[in-house]
C-alpha positions as semicolon CSV with decimal commas, in nm:
position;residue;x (nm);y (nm);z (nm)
1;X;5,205;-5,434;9,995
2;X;4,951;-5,722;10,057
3;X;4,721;-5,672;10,365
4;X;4,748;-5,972;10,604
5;X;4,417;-6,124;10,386
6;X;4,533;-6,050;10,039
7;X;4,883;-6,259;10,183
8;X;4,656;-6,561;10,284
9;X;4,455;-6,594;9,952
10;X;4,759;-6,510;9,742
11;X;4,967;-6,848;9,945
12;X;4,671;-7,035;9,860
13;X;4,667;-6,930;9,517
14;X;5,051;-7,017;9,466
15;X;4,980;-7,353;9,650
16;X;4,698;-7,425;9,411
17;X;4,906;-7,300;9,071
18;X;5,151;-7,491;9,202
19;X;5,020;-7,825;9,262
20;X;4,877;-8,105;9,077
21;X;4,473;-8,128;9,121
22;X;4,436;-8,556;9,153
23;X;4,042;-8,603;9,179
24;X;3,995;-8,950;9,353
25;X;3,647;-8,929;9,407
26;X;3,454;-8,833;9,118
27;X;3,102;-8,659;9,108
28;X;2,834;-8,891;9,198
29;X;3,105;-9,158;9,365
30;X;3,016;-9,291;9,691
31;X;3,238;-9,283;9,976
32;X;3,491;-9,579;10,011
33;X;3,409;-9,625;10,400
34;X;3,071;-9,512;10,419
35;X;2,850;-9,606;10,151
36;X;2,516;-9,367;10,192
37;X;2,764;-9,047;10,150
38;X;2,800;-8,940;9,775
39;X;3,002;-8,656;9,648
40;X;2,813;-8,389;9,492
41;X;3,107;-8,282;9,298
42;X;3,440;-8,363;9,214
43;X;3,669;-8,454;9,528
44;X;4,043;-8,466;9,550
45;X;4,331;-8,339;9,686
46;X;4,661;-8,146;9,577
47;X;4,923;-8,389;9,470
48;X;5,284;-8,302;9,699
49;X;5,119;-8,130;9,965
50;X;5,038;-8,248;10,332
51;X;4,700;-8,181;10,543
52;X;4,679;-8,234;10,882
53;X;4,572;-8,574;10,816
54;X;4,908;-8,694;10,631
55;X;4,708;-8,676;10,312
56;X;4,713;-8,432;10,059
57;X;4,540;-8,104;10,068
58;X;4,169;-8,157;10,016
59;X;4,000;-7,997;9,767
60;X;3,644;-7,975;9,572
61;X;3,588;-7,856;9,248
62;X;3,282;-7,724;9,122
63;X;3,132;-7,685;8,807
64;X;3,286;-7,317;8,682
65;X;3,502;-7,341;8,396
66;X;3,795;-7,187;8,581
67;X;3,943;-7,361;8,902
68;X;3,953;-7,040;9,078
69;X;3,975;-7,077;9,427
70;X;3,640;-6,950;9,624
71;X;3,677;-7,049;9,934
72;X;3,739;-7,270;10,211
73;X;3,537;-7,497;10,446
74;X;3,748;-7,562;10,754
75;X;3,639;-7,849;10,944
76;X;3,628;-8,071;11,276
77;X;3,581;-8,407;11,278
78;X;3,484;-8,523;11,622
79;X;3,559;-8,893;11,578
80;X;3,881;-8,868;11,400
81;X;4,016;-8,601;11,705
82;X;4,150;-8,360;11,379
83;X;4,022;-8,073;11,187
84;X;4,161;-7,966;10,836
85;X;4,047;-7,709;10,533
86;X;3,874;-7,819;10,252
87;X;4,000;-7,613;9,919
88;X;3,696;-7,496;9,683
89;X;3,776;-7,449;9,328
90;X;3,544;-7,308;9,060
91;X;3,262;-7,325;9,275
92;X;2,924;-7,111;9,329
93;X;2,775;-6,989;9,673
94;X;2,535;-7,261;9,606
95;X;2,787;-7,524;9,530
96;X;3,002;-7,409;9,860
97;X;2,709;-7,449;10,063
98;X;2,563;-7,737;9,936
99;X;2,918;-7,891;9,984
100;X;2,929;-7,709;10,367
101;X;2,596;-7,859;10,438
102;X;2,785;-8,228;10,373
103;X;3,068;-8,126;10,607
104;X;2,845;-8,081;10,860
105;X;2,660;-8,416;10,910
106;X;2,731;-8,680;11,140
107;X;3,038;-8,625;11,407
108;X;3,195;-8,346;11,139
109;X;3,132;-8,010;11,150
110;X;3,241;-7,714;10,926
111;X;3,257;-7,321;10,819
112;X;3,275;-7,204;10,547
113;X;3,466;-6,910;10,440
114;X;3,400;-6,720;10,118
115;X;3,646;-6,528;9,949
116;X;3,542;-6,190;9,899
């Protein structure tokens, strides 16, 4: 039987298998809306789910060969009045918290949670 975590990461895993990876903003893109933020990595979102923003589920990939998942950054965004979780795919401690650090700029703010 799956502990309570194991359950959680598992869903997520299912979710992930299961879904579509559509990267909309490419590595090095700049934001649509705000010009002086540029992705670090790759930036999309699972194709046939819903976040709590309407949108798909958002997700970054990093540069590890497999997409396995490797965390999450969960986030608030103060202006927008929502918060959300960010998927991380194939990425490295560095990559999650070079990716946190972006999350938590300006009105946002975010934690990150590593998968152990």
């Amino acid at each position: 039987m799956l502990t309570q975590q194991e359950g959680f990461w598992q869903a997520l895993d299912d979710l992930v298998a299961n879904s579509e990876i559509v990267i909309d903003r490419p590595r090095g893109s700049r934001h649509p809306r705000y010009e002086e933020m540029i992705y670090p990595y790759d930036y999309g979102y699972l194709q046939g789910t819903r976040a709590a923003d309407g949108d798909g589920i958002d997700v970054w990939v990093g540069t590890q060969q497999t997409r396995q998942m490797a965390g999450l950054i969960v986030c608030v965004d103060v202006l927008k009045r929502d918060s959300e979780i960010k998927i991380l795919l194939g990425c490295t401690h560095e990559e999650m918290e070079q990716i946190l650090a972006q999350h938590n700029s300006g009105l946002h703010v975010g934690m990150l949670i590593e998968r152990s």
